[in-house]
PDB file of C-alpha atoms in Angstrom:
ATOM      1  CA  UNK A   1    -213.564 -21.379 122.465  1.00 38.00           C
ATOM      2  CA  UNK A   2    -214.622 -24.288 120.264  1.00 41.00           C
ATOM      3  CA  UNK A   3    -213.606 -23.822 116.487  1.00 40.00           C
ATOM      4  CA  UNK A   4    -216.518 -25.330 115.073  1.00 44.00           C
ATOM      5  CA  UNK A   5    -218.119 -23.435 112.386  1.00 47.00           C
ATOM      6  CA  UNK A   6    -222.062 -24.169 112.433  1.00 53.00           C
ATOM      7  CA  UNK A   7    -222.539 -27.957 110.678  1.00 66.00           C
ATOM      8  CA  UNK A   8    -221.606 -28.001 107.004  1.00 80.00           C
ATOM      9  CA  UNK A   9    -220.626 -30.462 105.249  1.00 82.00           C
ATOM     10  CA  UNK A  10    -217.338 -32.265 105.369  1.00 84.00           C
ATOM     11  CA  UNK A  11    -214.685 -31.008 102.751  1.00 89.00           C
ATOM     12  CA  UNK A  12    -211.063 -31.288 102.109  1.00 92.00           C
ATOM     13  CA  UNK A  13    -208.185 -29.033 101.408  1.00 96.00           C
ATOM     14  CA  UNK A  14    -204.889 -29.350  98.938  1.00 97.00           C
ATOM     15  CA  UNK A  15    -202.949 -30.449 100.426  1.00 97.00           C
ATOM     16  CA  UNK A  16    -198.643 -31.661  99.527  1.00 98.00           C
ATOM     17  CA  UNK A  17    -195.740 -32.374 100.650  1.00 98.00           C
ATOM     18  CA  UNK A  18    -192.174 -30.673 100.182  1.00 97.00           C
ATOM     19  CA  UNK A  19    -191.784 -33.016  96.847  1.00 97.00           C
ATOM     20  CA  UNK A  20    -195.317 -32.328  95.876  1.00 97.00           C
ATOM     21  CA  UNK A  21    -197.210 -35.464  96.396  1.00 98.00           C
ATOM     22  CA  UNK A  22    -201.037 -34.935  97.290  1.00 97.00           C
ATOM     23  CA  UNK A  23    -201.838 -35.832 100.861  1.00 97.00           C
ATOM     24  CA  UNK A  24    -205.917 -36.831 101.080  1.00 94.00           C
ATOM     25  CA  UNK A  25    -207.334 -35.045 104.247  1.00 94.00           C
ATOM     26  CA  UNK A  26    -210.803 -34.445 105.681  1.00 92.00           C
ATOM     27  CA  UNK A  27    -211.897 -31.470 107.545  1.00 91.00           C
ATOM     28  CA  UNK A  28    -215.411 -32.911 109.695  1.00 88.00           C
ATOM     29  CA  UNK A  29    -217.978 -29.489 110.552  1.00 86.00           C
ATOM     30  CA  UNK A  30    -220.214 -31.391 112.804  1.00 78.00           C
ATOM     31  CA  UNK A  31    -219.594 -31.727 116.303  1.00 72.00           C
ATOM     32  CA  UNK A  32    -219.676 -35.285 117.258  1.00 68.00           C
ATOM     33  CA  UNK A  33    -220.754 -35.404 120.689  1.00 66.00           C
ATOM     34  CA  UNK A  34    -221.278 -33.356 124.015  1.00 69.00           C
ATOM     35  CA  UNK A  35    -217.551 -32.177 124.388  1.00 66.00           C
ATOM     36  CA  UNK A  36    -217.657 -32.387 128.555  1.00 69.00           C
ATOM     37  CA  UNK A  37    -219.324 -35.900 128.509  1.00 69.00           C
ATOM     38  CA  UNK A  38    -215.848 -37.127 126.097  1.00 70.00           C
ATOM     39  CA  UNK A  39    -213.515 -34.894 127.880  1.00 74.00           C
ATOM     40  CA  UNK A  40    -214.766 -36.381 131.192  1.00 78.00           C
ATOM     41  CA  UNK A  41    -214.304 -39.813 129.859  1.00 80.00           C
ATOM     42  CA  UNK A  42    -210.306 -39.678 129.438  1.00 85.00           C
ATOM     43  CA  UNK A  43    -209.343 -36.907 131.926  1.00 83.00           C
ATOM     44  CA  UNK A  44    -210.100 -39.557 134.942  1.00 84.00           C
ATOM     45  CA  UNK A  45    -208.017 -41.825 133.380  1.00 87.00           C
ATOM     46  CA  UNK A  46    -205.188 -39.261 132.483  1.00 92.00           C
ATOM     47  CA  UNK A  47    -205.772 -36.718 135.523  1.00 92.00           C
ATOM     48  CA  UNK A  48    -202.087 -35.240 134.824  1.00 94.00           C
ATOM     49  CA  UNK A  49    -202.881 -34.393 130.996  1.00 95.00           C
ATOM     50  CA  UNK A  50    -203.467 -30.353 130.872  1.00 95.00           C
ATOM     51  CA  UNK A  51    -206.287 -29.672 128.459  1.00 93.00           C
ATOM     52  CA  UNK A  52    -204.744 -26.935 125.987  1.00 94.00           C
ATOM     53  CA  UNK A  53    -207.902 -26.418 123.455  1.00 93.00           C
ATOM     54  CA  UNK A  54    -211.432 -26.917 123.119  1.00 89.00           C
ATOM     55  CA  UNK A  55    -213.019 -30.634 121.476  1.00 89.00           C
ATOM     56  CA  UNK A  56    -212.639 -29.836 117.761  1.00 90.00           C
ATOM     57  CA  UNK A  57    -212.918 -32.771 114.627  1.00 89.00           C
ATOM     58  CA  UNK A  58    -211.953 -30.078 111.886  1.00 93.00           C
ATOM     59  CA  UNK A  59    -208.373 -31.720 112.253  1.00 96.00           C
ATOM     60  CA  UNK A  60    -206.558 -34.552 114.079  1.00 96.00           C
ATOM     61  CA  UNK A  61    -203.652 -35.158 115.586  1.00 98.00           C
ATOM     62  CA  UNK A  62    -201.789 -35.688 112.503  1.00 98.00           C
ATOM     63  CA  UNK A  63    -203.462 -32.902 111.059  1.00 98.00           C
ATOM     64  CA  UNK A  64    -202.236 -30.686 114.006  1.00 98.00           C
ATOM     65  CA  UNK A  65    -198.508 -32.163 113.804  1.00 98.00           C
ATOM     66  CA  UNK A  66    -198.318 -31.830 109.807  1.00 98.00           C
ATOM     67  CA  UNK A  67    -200.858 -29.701 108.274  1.00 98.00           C
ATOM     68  CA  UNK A  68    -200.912 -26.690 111.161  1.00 97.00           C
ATOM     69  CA  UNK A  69    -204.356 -27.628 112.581  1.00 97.00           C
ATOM     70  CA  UNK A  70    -206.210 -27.263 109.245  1.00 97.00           C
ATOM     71  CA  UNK A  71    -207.409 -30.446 108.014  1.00 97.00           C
ATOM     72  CA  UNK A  72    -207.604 -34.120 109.356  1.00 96.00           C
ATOM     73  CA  UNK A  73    -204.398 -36.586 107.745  1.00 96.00           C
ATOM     74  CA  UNK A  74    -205.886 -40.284 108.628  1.00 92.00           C
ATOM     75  CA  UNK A  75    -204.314 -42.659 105.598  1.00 91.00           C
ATOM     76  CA  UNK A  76    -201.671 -43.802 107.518  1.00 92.00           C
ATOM     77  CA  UNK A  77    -199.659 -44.035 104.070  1.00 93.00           C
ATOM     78  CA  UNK A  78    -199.892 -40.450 104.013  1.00 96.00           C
ATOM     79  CA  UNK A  79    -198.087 -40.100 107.483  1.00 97.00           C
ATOM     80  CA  UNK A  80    -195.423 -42.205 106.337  1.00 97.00           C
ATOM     81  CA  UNK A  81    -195.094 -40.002 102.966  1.00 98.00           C
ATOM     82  CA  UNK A  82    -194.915 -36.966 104.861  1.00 98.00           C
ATOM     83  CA  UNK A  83    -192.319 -38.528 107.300  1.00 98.00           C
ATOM     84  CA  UNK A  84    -190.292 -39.470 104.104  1.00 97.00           C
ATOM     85  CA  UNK A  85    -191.004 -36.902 102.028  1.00 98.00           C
ATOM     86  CA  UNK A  86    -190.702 -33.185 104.643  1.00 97.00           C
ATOM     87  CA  UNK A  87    -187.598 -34.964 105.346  1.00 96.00           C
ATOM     88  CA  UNK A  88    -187.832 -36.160 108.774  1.00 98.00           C
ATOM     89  CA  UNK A  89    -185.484 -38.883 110.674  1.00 98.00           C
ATOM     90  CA  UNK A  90    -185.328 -40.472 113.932  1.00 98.00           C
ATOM     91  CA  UNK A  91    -183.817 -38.814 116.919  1.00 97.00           C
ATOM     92  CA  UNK A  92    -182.627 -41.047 119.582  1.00 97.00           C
ATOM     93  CA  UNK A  93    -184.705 -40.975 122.830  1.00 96.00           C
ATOM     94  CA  UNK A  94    -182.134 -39.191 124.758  1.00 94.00           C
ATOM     95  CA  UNK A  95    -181.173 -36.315 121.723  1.00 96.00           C
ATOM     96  CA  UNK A  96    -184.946 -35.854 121.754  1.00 97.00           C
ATOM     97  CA  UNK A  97    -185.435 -31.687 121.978  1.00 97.00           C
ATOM     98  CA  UNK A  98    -188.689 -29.324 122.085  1.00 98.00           C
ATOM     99  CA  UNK A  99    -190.179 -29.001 118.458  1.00 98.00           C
ATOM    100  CA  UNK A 100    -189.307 -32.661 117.276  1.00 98.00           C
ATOM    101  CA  UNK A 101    -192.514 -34.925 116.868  1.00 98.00           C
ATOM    102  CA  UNK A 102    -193.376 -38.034 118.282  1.00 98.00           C
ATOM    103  CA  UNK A 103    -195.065 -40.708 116.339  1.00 98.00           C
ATOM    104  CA  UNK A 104    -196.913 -43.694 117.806  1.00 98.00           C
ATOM    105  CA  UNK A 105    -196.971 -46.716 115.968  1.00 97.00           C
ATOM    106  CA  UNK A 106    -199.264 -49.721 116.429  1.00 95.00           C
ATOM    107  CA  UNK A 107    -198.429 -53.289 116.168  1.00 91.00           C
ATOM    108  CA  UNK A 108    -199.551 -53.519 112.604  1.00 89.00           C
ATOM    109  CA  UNK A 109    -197.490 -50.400 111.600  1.00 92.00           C
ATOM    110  CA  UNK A 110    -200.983 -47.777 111.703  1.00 93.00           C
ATOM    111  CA  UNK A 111    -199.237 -44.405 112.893  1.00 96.00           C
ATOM    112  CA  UNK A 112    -202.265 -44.349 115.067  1.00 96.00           C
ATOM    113  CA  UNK A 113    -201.154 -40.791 117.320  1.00 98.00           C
ATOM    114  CA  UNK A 114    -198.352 -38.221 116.839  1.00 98.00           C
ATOM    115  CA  UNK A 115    -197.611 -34.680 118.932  1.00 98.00           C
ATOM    116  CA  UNK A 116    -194.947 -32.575 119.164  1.00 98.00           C
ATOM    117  CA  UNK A 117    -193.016 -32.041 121.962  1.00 98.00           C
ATOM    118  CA  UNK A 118    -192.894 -29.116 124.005  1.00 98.00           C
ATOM    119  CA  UNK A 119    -190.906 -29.361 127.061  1.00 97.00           C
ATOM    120  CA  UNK A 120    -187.925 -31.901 128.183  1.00 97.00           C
ATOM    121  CA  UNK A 121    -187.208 -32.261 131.768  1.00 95.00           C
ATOM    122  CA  UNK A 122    -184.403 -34.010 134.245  1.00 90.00           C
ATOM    123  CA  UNK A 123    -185.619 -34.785 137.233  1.00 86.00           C
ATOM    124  CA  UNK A 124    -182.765 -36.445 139.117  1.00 87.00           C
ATOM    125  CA  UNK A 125    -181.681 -37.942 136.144  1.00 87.00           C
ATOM    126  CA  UNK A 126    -184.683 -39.407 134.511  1.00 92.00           C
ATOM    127  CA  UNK A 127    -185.558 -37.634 131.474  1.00 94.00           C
ATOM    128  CA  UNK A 128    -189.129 -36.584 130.872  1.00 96.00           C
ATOM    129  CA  UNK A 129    -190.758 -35.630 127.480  1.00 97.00           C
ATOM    130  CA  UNK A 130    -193.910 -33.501 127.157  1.00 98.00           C
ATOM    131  CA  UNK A 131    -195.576 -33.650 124.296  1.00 98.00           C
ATOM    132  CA  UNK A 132    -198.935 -31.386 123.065  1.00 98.00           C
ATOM    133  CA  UNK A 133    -200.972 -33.430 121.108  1.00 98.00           C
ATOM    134  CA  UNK A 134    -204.609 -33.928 119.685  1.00 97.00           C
ATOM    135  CA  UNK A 135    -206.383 -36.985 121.082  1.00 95.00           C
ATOM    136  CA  UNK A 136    -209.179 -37.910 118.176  1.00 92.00           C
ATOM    137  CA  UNK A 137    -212.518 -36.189 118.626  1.00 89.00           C
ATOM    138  CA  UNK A 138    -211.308 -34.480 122.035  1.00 90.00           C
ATOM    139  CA  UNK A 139    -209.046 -31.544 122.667  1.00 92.00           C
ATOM    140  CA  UNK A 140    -205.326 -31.232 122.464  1.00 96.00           C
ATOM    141  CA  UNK A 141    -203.636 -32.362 125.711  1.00 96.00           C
ATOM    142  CA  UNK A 142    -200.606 -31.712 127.084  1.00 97.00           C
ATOM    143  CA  UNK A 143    -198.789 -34.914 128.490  1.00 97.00           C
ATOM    144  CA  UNK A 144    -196.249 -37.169 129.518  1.00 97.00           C
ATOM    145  CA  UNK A 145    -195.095 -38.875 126.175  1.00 97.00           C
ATOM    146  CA  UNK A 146    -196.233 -42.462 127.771  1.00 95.00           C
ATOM    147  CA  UNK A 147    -199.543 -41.030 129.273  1.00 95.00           C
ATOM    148  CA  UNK A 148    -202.360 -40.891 126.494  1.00 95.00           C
ATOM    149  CA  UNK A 149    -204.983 -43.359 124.956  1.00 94.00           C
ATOM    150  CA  UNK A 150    -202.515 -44.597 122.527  1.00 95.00           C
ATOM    151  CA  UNK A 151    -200.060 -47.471 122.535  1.00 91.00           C
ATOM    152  CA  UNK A 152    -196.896 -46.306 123.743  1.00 89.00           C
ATOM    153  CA  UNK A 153    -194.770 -49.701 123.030  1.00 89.00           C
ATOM    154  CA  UNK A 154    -193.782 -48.140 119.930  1.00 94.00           C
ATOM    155  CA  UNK A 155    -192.937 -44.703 119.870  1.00 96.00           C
ATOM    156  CA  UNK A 156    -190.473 -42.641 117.638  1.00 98.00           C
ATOM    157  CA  UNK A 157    -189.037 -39.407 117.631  1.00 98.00           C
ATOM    158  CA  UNK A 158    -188.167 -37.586 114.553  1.00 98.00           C
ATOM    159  CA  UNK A 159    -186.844 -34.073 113.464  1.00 98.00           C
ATOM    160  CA  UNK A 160    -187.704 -32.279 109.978  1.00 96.00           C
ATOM    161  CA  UNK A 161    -184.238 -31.351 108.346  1.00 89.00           C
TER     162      UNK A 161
ATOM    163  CA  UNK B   1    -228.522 -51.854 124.389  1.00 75.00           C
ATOM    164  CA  UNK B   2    -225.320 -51.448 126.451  1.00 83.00           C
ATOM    165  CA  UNK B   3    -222.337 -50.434 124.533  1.00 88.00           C
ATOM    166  CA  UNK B   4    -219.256 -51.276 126.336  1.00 91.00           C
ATOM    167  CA  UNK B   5    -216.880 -48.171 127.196  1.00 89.00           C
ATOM    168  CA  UNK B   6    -214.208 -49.489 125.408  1.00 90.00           C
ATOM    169  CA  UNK B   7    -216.485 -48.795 121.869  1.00 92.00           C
ATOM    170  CA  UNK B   8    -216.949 -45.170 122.733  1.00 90.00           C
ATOM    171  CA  UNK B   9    -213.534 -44.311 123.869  1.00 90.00           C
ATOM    172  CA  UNK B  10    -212.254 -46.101 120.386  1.00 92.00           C
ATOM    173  CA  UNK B  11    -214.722 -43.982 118.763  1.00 91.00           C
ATOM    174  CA  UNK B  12    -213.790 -40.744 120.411  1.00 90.00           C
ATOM    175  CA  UNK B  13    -209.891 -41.147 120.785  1.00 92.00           C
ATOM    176  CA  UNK B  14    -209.411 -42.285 116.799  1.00 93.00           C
ATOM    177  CA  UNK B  15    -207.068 -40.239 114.856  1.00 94.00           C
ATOM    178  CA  UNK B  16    -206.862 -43.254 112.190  1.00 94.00           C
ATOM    179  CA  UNK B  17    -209.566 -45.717 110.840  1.00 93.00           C
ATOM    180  CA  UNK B  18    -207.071 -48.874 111.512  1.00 94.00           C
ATOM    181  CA  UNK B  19    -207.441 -47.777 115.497  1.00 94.00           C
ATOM    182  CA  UNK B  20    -211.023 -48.041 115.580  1.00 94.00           C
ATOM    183  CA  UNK B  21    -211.183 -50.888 113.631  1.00 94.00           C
ATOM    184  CA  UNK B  22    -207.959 -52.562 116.312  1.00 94.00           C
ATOM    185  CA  UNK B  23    -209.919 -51.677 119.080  1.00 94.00           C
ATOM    186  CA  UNK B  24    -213.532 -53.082 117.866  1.00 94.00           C
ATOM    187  CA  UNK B  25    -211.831 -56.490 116.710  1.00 93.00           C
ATOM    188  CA  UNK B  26    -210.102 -57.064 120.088  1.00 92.00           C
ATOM    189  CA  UNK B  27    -213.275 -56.542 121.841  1.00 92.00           C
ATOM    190  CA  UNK B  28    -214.285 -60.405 122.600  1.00 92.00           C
ATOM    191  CA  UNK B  29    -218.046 -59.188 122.838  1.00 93.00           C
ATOM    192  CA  UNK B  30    -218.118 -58.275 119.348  1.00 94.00           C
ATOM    193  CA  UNK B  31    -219.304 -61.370 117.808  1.00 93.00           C
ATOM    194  CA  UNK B  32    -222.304 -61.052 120.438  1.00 93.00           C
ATOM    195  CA  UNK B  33    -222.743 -57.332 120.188  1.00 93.00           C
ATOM    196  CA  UNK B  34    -222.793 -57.785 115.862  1.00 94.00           C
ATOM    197  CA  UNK B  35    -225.717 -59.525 116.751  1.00 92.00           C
ATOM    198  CA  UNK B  36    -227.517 -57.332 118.553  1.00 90.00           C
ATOM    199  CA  UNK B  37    -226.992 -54.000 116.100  1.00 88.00           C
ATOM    200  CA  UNK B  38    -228.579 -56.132 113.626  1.00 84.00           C
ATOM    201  CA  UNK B  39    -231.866 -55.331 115.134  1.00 80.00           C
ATOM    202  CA  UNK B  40    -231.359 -51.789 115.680  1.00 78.00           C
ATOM    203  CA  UNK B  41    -232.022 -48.757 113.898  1.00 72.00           C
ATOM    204  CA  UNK B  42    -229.571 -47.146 114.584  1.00 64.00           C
ATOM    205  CA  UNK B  43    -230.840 -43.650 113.857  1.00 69.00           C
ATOM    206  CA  UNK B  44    -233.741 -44.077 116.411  1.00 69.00           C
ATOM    207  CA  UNK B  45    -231.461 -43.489 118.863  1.00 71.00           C
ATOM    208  CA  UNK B  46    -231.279 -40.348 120.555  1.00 72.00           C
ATOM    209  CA  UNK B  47    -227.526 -40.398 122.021  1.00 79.00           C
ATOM    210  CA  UNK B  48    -225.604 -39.337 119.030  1.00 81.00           C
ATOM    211  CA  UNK B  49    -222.335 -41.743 120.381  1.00 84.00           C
ATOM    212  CA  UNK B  50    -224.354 -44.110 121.001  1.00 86.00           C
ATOM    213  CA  UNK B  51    -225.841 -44.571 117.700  1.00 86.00           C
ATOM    214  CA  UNK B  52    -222.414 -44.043 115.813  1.00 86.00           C
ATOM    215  CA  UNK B  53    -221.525 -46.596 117.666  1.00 90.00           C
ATOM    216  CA  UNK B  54    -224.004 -48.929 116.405  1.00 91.00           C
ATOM    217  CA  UNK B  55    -223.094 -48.028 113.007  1.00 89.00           C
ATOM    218  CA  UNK B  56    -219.514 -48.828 113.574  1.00 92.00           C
ATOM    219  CA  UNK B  57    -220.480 -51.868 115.125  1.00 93.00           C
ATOM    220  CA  UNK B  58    -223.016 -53.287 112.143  1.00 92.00           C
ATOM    221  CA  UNK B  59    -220.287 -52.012 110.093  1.00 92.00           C
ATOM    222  CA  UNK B  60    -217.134 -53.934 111.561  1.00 94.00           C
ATOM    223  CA  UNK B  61    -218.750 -56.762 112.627  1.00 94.00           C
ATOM    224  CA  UNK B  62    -220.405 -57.158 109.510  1.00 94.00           C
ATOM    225  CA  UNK B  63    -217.091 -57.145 107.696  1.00 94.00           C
ATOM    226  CA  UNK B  64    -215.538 -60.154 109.800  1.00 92.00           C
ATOM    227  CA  UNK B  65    -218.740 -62.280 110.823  1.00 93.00           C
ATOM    228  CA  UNK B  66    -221.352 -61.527 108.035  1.00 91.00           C
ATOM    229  CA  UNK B  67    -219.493 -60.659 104.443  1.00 90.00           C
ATOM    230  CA  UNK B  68    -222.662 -60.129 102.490  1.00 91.00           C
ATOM    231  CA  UNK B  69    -224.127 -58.224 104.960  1.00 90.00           C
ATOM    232  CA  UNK B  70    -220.591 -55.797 104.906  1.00 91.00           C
ATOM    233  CA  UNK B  71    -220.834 -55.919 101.269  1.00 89.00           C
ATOM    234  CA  UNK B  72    -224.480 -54.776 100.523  1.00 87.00           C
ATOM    235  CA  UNK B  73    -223.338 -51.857 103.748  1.00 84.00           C
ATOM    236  CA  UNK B  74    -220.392 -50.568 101.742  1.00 83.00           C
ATOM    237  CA  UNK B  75    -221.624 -50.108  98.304  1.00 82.00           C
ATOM    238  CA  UNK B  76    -224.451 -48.274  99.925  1.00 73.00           C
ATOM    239  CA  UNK B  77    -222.015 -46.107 101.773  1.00 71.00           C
ATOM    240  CA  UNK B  78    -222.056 -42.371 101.425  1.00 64.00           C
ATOM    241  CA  UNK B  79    -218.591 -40.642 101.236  1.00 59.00           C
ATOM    242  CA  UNK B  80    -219.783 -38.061 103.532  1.00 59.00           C
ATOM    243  CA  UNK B  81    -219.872 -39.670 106.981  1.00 64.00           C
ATOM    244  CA  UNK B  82    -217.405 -38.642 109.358  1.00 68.00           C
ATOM    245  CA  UNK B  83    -214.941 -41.328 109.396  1.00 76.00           C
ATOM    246  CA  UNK B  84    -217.524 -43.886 108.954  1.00 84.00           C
ATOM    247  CA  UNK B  85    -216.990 -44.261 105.549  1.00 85.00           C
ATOM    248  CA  UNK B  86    -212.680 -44.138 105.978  1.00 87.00           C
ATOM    249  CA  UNK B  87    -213.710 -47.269 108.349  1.00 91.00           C
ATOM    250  CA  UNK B  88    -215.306 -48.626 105.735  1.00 91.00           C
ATOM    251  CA  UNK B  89    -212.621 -48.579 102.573  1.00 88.00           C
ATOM    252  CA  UNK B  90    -210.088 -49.264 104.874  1.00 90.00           C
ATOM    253  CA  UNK B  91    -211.879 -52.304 105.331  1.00 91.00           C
ATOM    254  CA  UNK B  92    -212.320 -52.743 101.941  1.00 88.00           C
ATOM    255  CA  UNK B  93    -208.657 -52.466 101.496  1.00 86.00           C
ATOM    256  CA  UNK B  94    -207.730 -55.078 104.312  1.00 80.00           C
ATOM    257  CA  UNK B  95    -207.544 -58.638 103.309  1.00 68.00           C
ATOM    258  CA  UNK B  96    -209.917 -60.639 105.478  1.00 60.00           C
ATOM    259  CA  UNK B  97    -208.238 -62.875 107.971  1.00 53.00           C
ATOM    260  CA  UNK B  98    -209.722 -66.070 106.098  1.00 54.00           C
ATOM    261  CA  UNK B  99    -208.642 -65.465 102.849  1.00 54.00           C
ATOM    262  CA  UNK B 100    -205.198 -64.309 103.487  1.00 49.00           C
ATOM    263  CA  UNK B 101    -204.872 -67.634 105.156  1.00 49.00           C
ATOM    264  CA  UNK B 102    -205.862 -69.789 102.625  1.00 49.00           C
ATOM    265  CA  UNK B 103    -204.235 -67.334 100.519  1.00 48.00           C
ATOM    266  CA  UNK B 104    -200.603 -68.719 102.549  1.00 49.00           C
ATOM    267  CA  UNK B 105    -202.103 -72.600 102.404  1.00 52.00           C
ATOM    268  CA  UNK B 106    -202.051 -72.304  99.101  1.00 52.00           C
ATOM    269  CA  UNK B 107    -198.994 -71.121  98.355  1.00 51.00           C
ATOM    270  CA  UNK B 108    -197.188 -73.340 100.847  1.00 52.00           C
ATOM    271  CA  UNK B 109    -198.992 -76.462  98.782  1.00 50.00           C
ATOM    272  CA  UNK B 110    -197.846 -74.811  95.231  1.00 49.00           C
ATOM    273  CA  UNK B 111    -194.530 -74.946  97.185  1.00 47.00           C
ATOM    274  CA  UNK B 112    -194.499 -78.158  98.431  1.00 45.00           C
ATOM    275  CA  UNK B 113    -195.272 -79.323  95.042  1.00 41.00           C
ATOM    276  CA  UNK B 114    -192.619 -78.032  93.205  1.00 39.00           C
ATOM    277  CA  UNK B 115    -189.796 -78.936  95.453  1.00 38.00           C
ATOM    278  CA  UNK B 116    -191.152 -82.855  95.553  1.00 35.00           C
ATOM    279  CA  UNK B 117    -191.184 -82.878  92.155  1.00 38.00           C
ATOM    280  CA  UNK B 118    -187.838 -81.001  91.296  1.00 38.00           C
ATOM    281  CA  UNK B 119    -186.226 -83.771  94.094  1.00 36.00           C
ATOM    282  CA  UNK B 120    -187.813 -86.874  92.959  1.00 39.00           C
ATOM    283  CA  UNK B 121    -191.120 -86.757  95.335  1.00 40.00           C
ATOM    284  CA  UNK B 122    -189.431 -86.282  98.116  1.00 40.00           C
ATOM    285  CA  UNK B 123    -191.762 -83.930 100.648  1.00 42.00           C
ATOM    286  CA  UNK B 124    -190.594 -80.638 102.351  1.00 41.00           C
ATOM    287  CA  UNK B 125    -192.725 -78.816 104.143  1.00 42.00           C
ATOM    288  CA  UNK B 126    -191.930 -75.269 105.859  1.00 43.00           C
ATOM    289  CA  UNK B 127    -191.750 -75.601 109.184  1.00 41.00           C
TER     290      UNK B 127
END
């Protein structure tokens, strides 16, 4: 079922980290576009992906990773304080498990996509990450960590002590 | 007018301003395209992506072809705009490609200066 609520205005929540510092966030009411048209437009290109939820733009991806699917997080100097601040740190690739977050990071730094991953699997020895994540406008999406819109050059893992 | 695919899947896929604004810039049409929006009203069209798109577009390619134009577009701006408007202060917040070059220029000159002078006009440049 899609989450929107009618078409309100946008608004915002509060919104902090473990130490306290406000986190600005933007929760968007109005449906954007015709949900099938977008969802058809990146499922051809990503036919494995699983669709797990309905088009929503009340929250992003980081909002689904950090703020439990309230609220949109888009400063990408808020992503970084939460990283530092909810005290996450990099996992190596292979000591990746199911819970720790992926971030992906463009060439100019923008944490431009995160999920979380949800299922690790060795096939024959290659090690394959899932990872549930919520791809802008659209749905979340359940896929291979390197198979999504976003660049995947760049990727970390990281785990909330 | 035709927006290329590439527009609407930046559009749709976004989960930060910075990607839409990547994905417009590396678009080589844009120069061409920023011409084109400029002609449009944008809210006389009927597809709803379509015409974000053309705001995004007079928006962005206002900010690196046409400064006054971007200018006059962002004080106008309404904080209430989808991400629109978080396109547009993060814009405001970027340093434009020309100046931060002339802002380096300069500074390599003030350089330059300084160490001929401090070892008797003798020129080093960075390499």
């Amino acid at each position: 079922m899609p989450t929107q609520i009618g078409s309100k205005p946008d608004s915002d929540i509060i919104l902090h980290t473990r130490l306290r510092t406000c986190i600005q966030n933007l929760q968007v009411w109005s449906p954007l576009v015709d949900p099938n048209i977008s969802k058809a437009m990146f499922e051809s290109e990503f036919p494995r992906a699983v669709l797990r939820t309905e088009p929503t733009e009340v929250y992003n991806c980081h909002g689904m990773v950090f703020a439990a699917r309230r609220t949109k997080i888009i400063e990408n100097a808020d992503v970084q304080t939460i990283l530092n601040e909810d005290s996450y740190h990099e996992i190596p690739f292979m000591e990746v498990l199911e819970g720790d977050i992926i971030v992906y990071f463009a060439g100019d730094g923008d944490a431009e996509h995160s999920g979380v991953i949800c299922r690790i699997q060795d096939l024959q020895g290659v090690r394959m990450i899932f990872v549930v994540s919520k791809w802008g406008a659209l749905g979340e999406y359940i896929h291979k960590h390197n198979e999504c819109p976003y660049v995947t050059q760049n990727m970390k893992f990281f785990r909330a002590a | 007018m035709e927006i290329p695919e590439k527009i609407l899947r930046a559009i749709l896929a976004a989960n930060t301003p910075r990607y839409i604004i990547r994905e417009f810039e590396s678009l080589k049409e844009l120069p061409e395209l920023y011409k084109e929006v400029k002609l449009i009203d944008a809210s006389a069209t009927e597809n709803a992506l379509t015409s974000l798109a053309i705001e995004y577009l007079r928006i962005i390619g206002s900010y690196f072809y046409d400064r006054e134009v971007f200018d006059a577009l962002s004080k106008n701006w309404s904080d209430n705009r989808h991400y629109l408007s978080k396109v547009v202060s993060t814009l405001n917040n970027l340093v434009r490609p020309n100046e931060m070059q002339i802002s380096i220029n300069a500074t390599q000159a003030e350089s330059n200066i300084t160490v001929g002078q401090a070892s008797n006009n003798i020129t080093v440049t960075s390499p």
